[in-house]
Amino acid sequence: MKKKEIVISVIIAFILSLIMIFVTQVKGSGNMIVDKNSKNKILKTQNAENSQDEQLEKSIREDEKKQVAVKESTDKTEEKQGQNSEIAVYISGEVKTPQVVRMKIGDRLVDAVEKCGGMTKEADLNAVNLALLLKDEAHYIIPKIGDTNVEPADSSAYTSTTGENEANQSNSNNSNSSSPKVNINTADKVALMSLPSIGEKTAQKIIDYRENVGKFNTKEDLKNVSGIGDKKYSKLEDLITVD
């Protein structure tokens, strides 16, 4: 009887052990499933967050590109407007630094003179209208006190269409009767530029001709200089001499 009870007890204990093992495995399997589901949810959440971050970064990059494009467009527009509002004039004569200066539309002669360092002590202030509006490509000569060979820098004496100084016909006639003739064999650049239709470039060509070819034997030899034809010579004939 005792043996039978012992056997039954062993069987019951064995069965209980199996049940406990089974329950433990089922519970562990359930936990694994839960863990997998949790991991999947976490991964999905992370992927969603990463996707949002990527979209945000992409949006930021696109905004930055747009801002750069707008800035470049604005800079180009401002640069173009700045170029359109600029003019260039040549200031020579009795200024401390004769030069070509860039000015703004609406600037006056006094502004350009200041950019050249101001006038020298020998400048004839009474012969200059410092209130003149500047013209693009114009050449303004600040005369010296007592210098009658240089036309004053005023709007009637200079134009900016060709880049060379052109005295009007009335000034030419007046200078013919009251001013001494310019000797084209000895005159310097400033004196040559006082003649009608003679600008800096043409004056330099006359000087180069004298140095390379020789002196002018007759007044008509001046037509041998490039840029001086019959029409221009007719304005100069009575104002020049070779003696």
mmCIF file with all atom_site columns, N, CA and C in Angstrom, residues 152-183:
data_model
loop_
_atom_site.group_PDB
_atom_site.id
_atom_site.type_symbol
_atom_site.label_atom_id
_atom_site.label_alt_id
_atom_site.label_comp_id
_atom_site.label_asym_id
_atom_site.label_entity_id
_atom_site.label_seq_id
_atom_site.pdbx_PDB_ins_code
_atom_site.Cartn_x
_atom_site.Cartn_y
_atom_site.Cartn_z
_atom_site.occupancy
_atom_site.B_iso_or_equiv
_atom_site.pdbx_formal_charge
_atom_site.auth_seq_id
_atom_site.auth_comp_id
_atom_site.auth_asym_id
_atom_site.auth_atom_id
_atom_site.pdbx_PDB_model_num
ATOM 1  N N  . PRO A 1 152 ? 36.749 127.841 -70.389 1.00 0.00 ? 152 PRO A N  1
ATOM 2  C CA . PRO A 1 152 ? 36.241 127.480 -69.062 1.00 0.00 ? 152 PRO A CA 1
ATOM 3  C C  . PRO A 1 152 ? 35.366 126.241 -69.139 1.00 0.00 ? 152 PRO A C  1
ATOM 4  N N  . ALA A 1 153 ? 35.331 125.498 -68.047 1.00 0.00 ? 153 ALA A N  1
ATOM 5  C CA . ALA A 1 153 ? 34.534 124.266 -68.023 1.00 0.00 ? 153 ALA A CA 1
ATOM 6  C C  . ALA A 1 153 ? 33.073 124.609 -67.827 1.00 0.00 ? 153 ALA A C  1
ATOM 7  N N  . ASP A 1 154 ? 32.385 124.911 -68.944 1.00 0.00 ? 154 ASP A N  1
ATOM 8  C CA . ASP A 1 154 ? 30.954 125.170 -68.843 1.00 0.00 ? 154 ASP A CA 1
ATOM 9  C C  . ASP A 1 154 ? 30.214 124.373 -69.900 1.00 0.00 ? 154 ASP A C  1
ATOM 10 N N  . SER A 1 155 ? 28.910 124.346 -69.794 1.00 0.00 ? 155 SER A N  1
ATOM 11 C CA . SER A 1 155 ? 28.111 123.472 -70.642 1.00 0.00 ? 155 SER A CA 1
ATOM 12 C C  . SER A 1 155 ? 28.135 123.881 -72.100 1.00 0.00 ? 155 SER A C  1
ATOM 13 N N  . SER A 1 156 ? 28.439 125.143 -72.401 1.00 0.00 ? 156 SER A N  1
ATOM 14 C CA . SER A 1 156 ? 28.452 125.563 -73.794 1.00 0.00 ? 156 SER A CA 1
ATOM 15 C C  . SER A 1 156 ? 29.763 125.221 -74.479 1.00 0.00 ? 156 SER A C  1
ATOM 16 N N  . ALA A 1 157 ? 30.799 124.968 -73.687 1.00 0.00 ? 157 ALA A N  1
ATOM 17 C CA . ALA A 1 157 ? 32.115 124.722 -74.272 1.00 0.00 ? 157 ALA A CA 1
ATOM 18 C C  . ALA A 1 157 ? 32.395 123.253 -74.493 1.00 0.00 ? 157 ALA A C  1
ATOM 19 N N  . TYR A 1 158 ? 31.684 122.366 -73.784 1.00 0.00 ? 158 TYR A N  1
ATOM 20 C CA . TYR A 1 158 ? 32.009 120.954 -73.865 1.00 0.00 ? 158 TYR A CA 1
ATOM 21 C C  . TYR A 1 158 ? 30.762 120.105 -74.059 1.00 0.00 ? 158 TYR A C  1
ATOM 22 N N  . THR A 1 159 ? 30.911 119.064 -74.846 1.00 0.00 ? 159 THR A N  1
ATOM 23 C CA . THR A 1 159 ? 29.834 118.098 -75.012 1.00 0.00 ? 159 THR A CA 1
ATOM 24 C C  . THR A 1 159 ? 30.385 116.723 -74.726 1.00 0.00 ? 159 THR A C  1
ATOM 25 N N  . SER A 1 160 ? 29.502 115.739 -74.529 1.00 0.00 ? 160 SER A N  1
ATOM 26 C CA . SER A 1 160 ? 29.955 114.398 -74.168 1.00 0.00 ? 160 SER A CA 1
ATOM 27 C C  . SER A 1 160 ? 29.545 113.355 -75.191 1.00 0.00 ? 160 SER A C  1
ATOM 28 N N  . THR A 1 161 ? 29.187 113.761 -76.391 1.00 0.00 ? 161 THR A N  1
ATOM 29 C CA . THR A 1 161 ? 28.693 112.791 -77.361 1.00 0.00 ? 161 THR A CA 1
ATOM 30 C C  . THR A 1 161 ? 29.812 111.982 -77.978 1.00 0.00 ? 161 THR A C  1
ATOM 31 N N  . THR A 1 162 ? 30.995 112.561 -78.159 1.00 0.00 ? 162 THR A N  1
ATOM 32 C CA . THR A 1 162 ? 32.095 111.843 -78.799 1.00 0.00 ? 162 THR A CA 1
ATOM 33 C C  . THR A 1 162 ? 33.234 111.578 -77.846 1.00 0.00 ? 162 THR A C  1
ATOM 34 N N  . GLY A 1 163 ? 33.162 112.112 -76.649 1.00 0.00 ? 163 GLY A N  1
ATOM 35 C CA . GLY A 1 163 ? 34.242 111.915 -75.697 1.00 0.00 ? 163 GLY A CA 1
ATOM 36 C C  . GLY A 1 163 ? 35.330 112.957 -75.850 1.00 0.00 ? 163 GLY A C  1
ATOM 37 N N  . GLU A 1 164 ? 35.195 113.878 -76.815 1.00 0.00 ? 164 GLU A N  1
ATOM 38 C CA . GLU A 1 164 ? 36.182 114.926 -76.993 1.00 0.00 ? 164 GLU A CA 1
ATOM 39 C C  . GLU A 1 164 ? 35.518 116.271 -76.762 1.00 0.00 ? 164 GLU A C  1
ATOM 40 N N  . ASN A 1 165 ? 36.316 117.264 -76.348 1.00 0.00 ? 165 ASN A N  1
ATOM 41 C CA . ASN A 1 165 ? 35.798 118.602 -76.087 1.00 0.00 ? 165 ASN A CA 1
ATOM 42 C C  . ASN A 1 165 ? 35.526 119.310 -77.404 1.00 0.00 ? 165 ASN A C  1
ATOM 43 N N  . GLU A 1 166 ? 34.346 119.935 -77.484 1.00 0.00 ? 166 GLU A N  1
ATOM 44 C CA . GLU A 1 166 ? 34.000 120.683 -78.689 1.00 0.00 ? 166 GLU A CA 1
ATOM 45 C C  . GLU A 1 166 ? 33.508 122.061 -78.282 1.00 0.00 ? 166 GLU A C  1
ATOM 46 N N  . ALA A 1 167 ? 34.231 123.085 -78.614 1.00 0.00 ? 167 ALA A N  1
ATOM 47 C CA . ALA A 1 167 ? 33.759 124.441 -78.359 1.00 0.00 ? 167 ALA A CA 1
ATOM 48 C C  . ALA A 1 167 ? 32.733 124.797 -79.415 1.00 0.00 ? 167 ALA A C  1
ATOM 49 N N  . ASN A 1 168 ? 31.719 125.542 -79.033 1.00 0.00 ? 168 ASN A N  1
ATOM 50 C CA . ASN A 1 168 ? 30.733 125.921 -80.042 1.00 0.00 ? 168 ASN A CA 1
ATOM 51 C C  . ASN A 1 168 ? 31.302 126.981 -80.970 1.00 0.00 ? 168 ASN A C  1
ATOM 52 N N  . GLN A 1 169 ? 30.627 127.197 -82.083 1.00 0.00 ? 169 GLN A N  1
ATOM 53 C CA . GLN A 1 169 ? 31.177 128.039 -83.133 1.00 0.00 ? 169 GLN A CA 1
ATOM 54 C C  . GLN A 1 169 ? 31.353 129.481 -82.684 1.00 0.00 ? 169 GLN A C  1
ATOM 55 N N  . SER A 1 170 ? 30.438 129.963 -81.829 1.00 0.00 ? 170 SER A N  1
ATOM 56 C CA . SER A 1 170 ? 30.551 131.351 -81.395 1.00 0.00 ? 170 SER A CA 1
ATOM 57 C C  . SER A 1 170 ? 31.794 131.557 -80.552 1.00 0.00 ? 170 SER A C  1
ATOM 58 N N  . ASN A 1 171 ? 32.110 130.586 -79.682 1.00 0.00 ? 171 ASN A N  1
ATOM 59 C CA . ASN A 1 171 ? 33.320 130.693 -78.881 1.00 0.00 ? 171 ASN A CA 1
ATOM 60 C C  . ASN A 1 171 ? 34.555 130.661 -79.767 1.00 0.00 ? 171 ASN A C  1
ATOM 61 N N  . SER A 1 172 ? 34.497 129.877 -80.849 1.00 0.00 ? 172 SER A N  1
ATOM 62 C CA . SER A 1 172 ? 35.630 129.787 -81.761 1.00 0.00 ? 172 SER A CA 1
ATOM 63 C C  . SER A 1 172 ? 35.874 131.131 -82.432 1.00 0.00 ? 172 SER A C  1
ATOM 64 N N  . ASN A 1 173 ? 34.801 131.775 -82.868 1.00 0.00 ? 173 ASN A N  1
ATOM 65 C CA . ASN A 1 173 ? 34.942 133.057 -83.540 1.00 0.00 ? 173 ASN A CA 1
ATOM 66 C C  . ASN A 1 173 ? 35.491 134.118 -82.596 1.00 0.00 ? 173 ASN A C  1
ATOM 67 N N  . ASN A 1 174 ? 34.999 134.086 -81.335 1.00 0.00 ? 174 ASN A N  1
ATOM 68 C CA . ASN A 1 174 ? 35.468 135.064 -80.364 1.00 0.00 ? 174 ASN A CA 1
ATOM 69 C C  . ASN A 1 174 ? 36.939 134.869 -80.053 1.00 0.00 ? 174 ASN A C  1
ATOM 70 N N  . SER A 1 175 ? 37.341 133.590 -79.898 1.00 0.00 ? 175 SER A N  1
ATOM 71 C CA . SER A 1 175 ? 38.733 133.321 -79.571 1.00 0.00 ? 175 SER A CA 1
ATOM 72 C C  . SER A 1 175 ? 39.635 133.687 -80.734 1.00 0.00 ? 175 SER A C  1
ATOM 73 N N  . ASN A 1 176 ? 39.092 133.593 -81.960 1.00 0.00 ? 176 ASN A N  1
ATOM 74 C CA . ASN A 1 176 ? 39.880 133.930 -83.145 1.00 0.00 ? 176 ASN A CA 1
ATOM 75 C C  . ASN A 1 176 ? 40.278 135.396 -83.141 1.00 0.00 ? 176 ASN A C  1
ATOM 76 N N  . SER A 1 177 ? 39.382 136.250 -82.644 1.00 0.00 ? 177 SER A N  1
ATOM 77 C CA . SER A 1 177 ? 39.634 137.678 -82.697 1.00 0.00 ? 177 SER A CA 1
ATOM 78 C C  . SER A 1 177 ? 40.374 138.190 -81.472 1.00 0.00 ? 177 SER A C  1
ATOM 79 N N  . SER A 1 178 ? 40.216 137.492 -80.315 1.00 0.00 ? 178 SER A N  1
ATOM 80 C CA . SER A 1 178 ? 40.781 138.033 -79.087 1.00 0.00 ? 178 SER A CA 1
ATOM 81 C C  . SER A 1 178 ? 41.940 137.227 -78.534 1.00 0.00 ? 178 SER A C  1
ATOM 82 N N  . SER A 1 179 ? 42.058 135.930 -78.888 1.00 0.00 ? 179 SER A N  1
ATOM 83 C CA . SER A 1 179 ? 43.093 135.081 -78.320 1.00 0.00 ? 179 SER A CA 1
ATOM 84 C C  . SER A 1 179 ? 44.211 134.853 -79.326 1.00 0.00 ? 179 SER A C  1
ATOM 85 N N  . PRO A 1 180 ? 45.451 134.681 -78.854 1.00 0.00 ? 180 PRO A N  1
ATOM 86 C CA . PRO A 1 180 ? 46.554 134.392 -79.773 1.00 0.00 ? 180 PRO A CA 1
ATOM 87 C C  . PRO A 1 180 ? 46.377 133.017 -80.394 1.00 0.00 ? 180 PRO A C  1
ATOM 88 N N  . LYS A 1 181 ? 46.943 132.843 -81.581 1.00 0.00 ? 181 LYS A N  1
ATOM 89 C CA . LYS A 1 181 ? 46.839 131.558 -82.260 1.00 0.00 ? 181 LYS A CA 1
ATOM 90 C C  . LYS A 1 181 ? 47.711 130.518 -81.560 1.00 0.00 ? 181 LYS A C  1
ATOM 91 N N  . VAL A 1 182 ? 47.288 129.273 -81.669 1.00 0.00 ? 182 VAL A N  1
ATOM 92 C CA . VAL A 1 182 ? 48.019 128.170 -81.036 1.00 0.00 ? 182 VAL A CA 1
ATOM 93 C C  . VAL A 1 182 ? 49.035 127.622 -82.027 1.00 0.00 ? 182 VAL A C  1
ATOM 94 N N  . ASN A 1 183 ? 50.282 127.600 -81.623 1.00 0.00 ? 183 ASN A N  1
ATOM 95 C CA . ASN A 1 183 ? 51.343 127.051 -82.467 1.00 0.00 ? 183 ASN A CA 1
ATOM 96 C C  . ASN A 1 183 ? 51.329 125.532 -82.327 1.00 0.00 ? 183 ASN A C  1
#
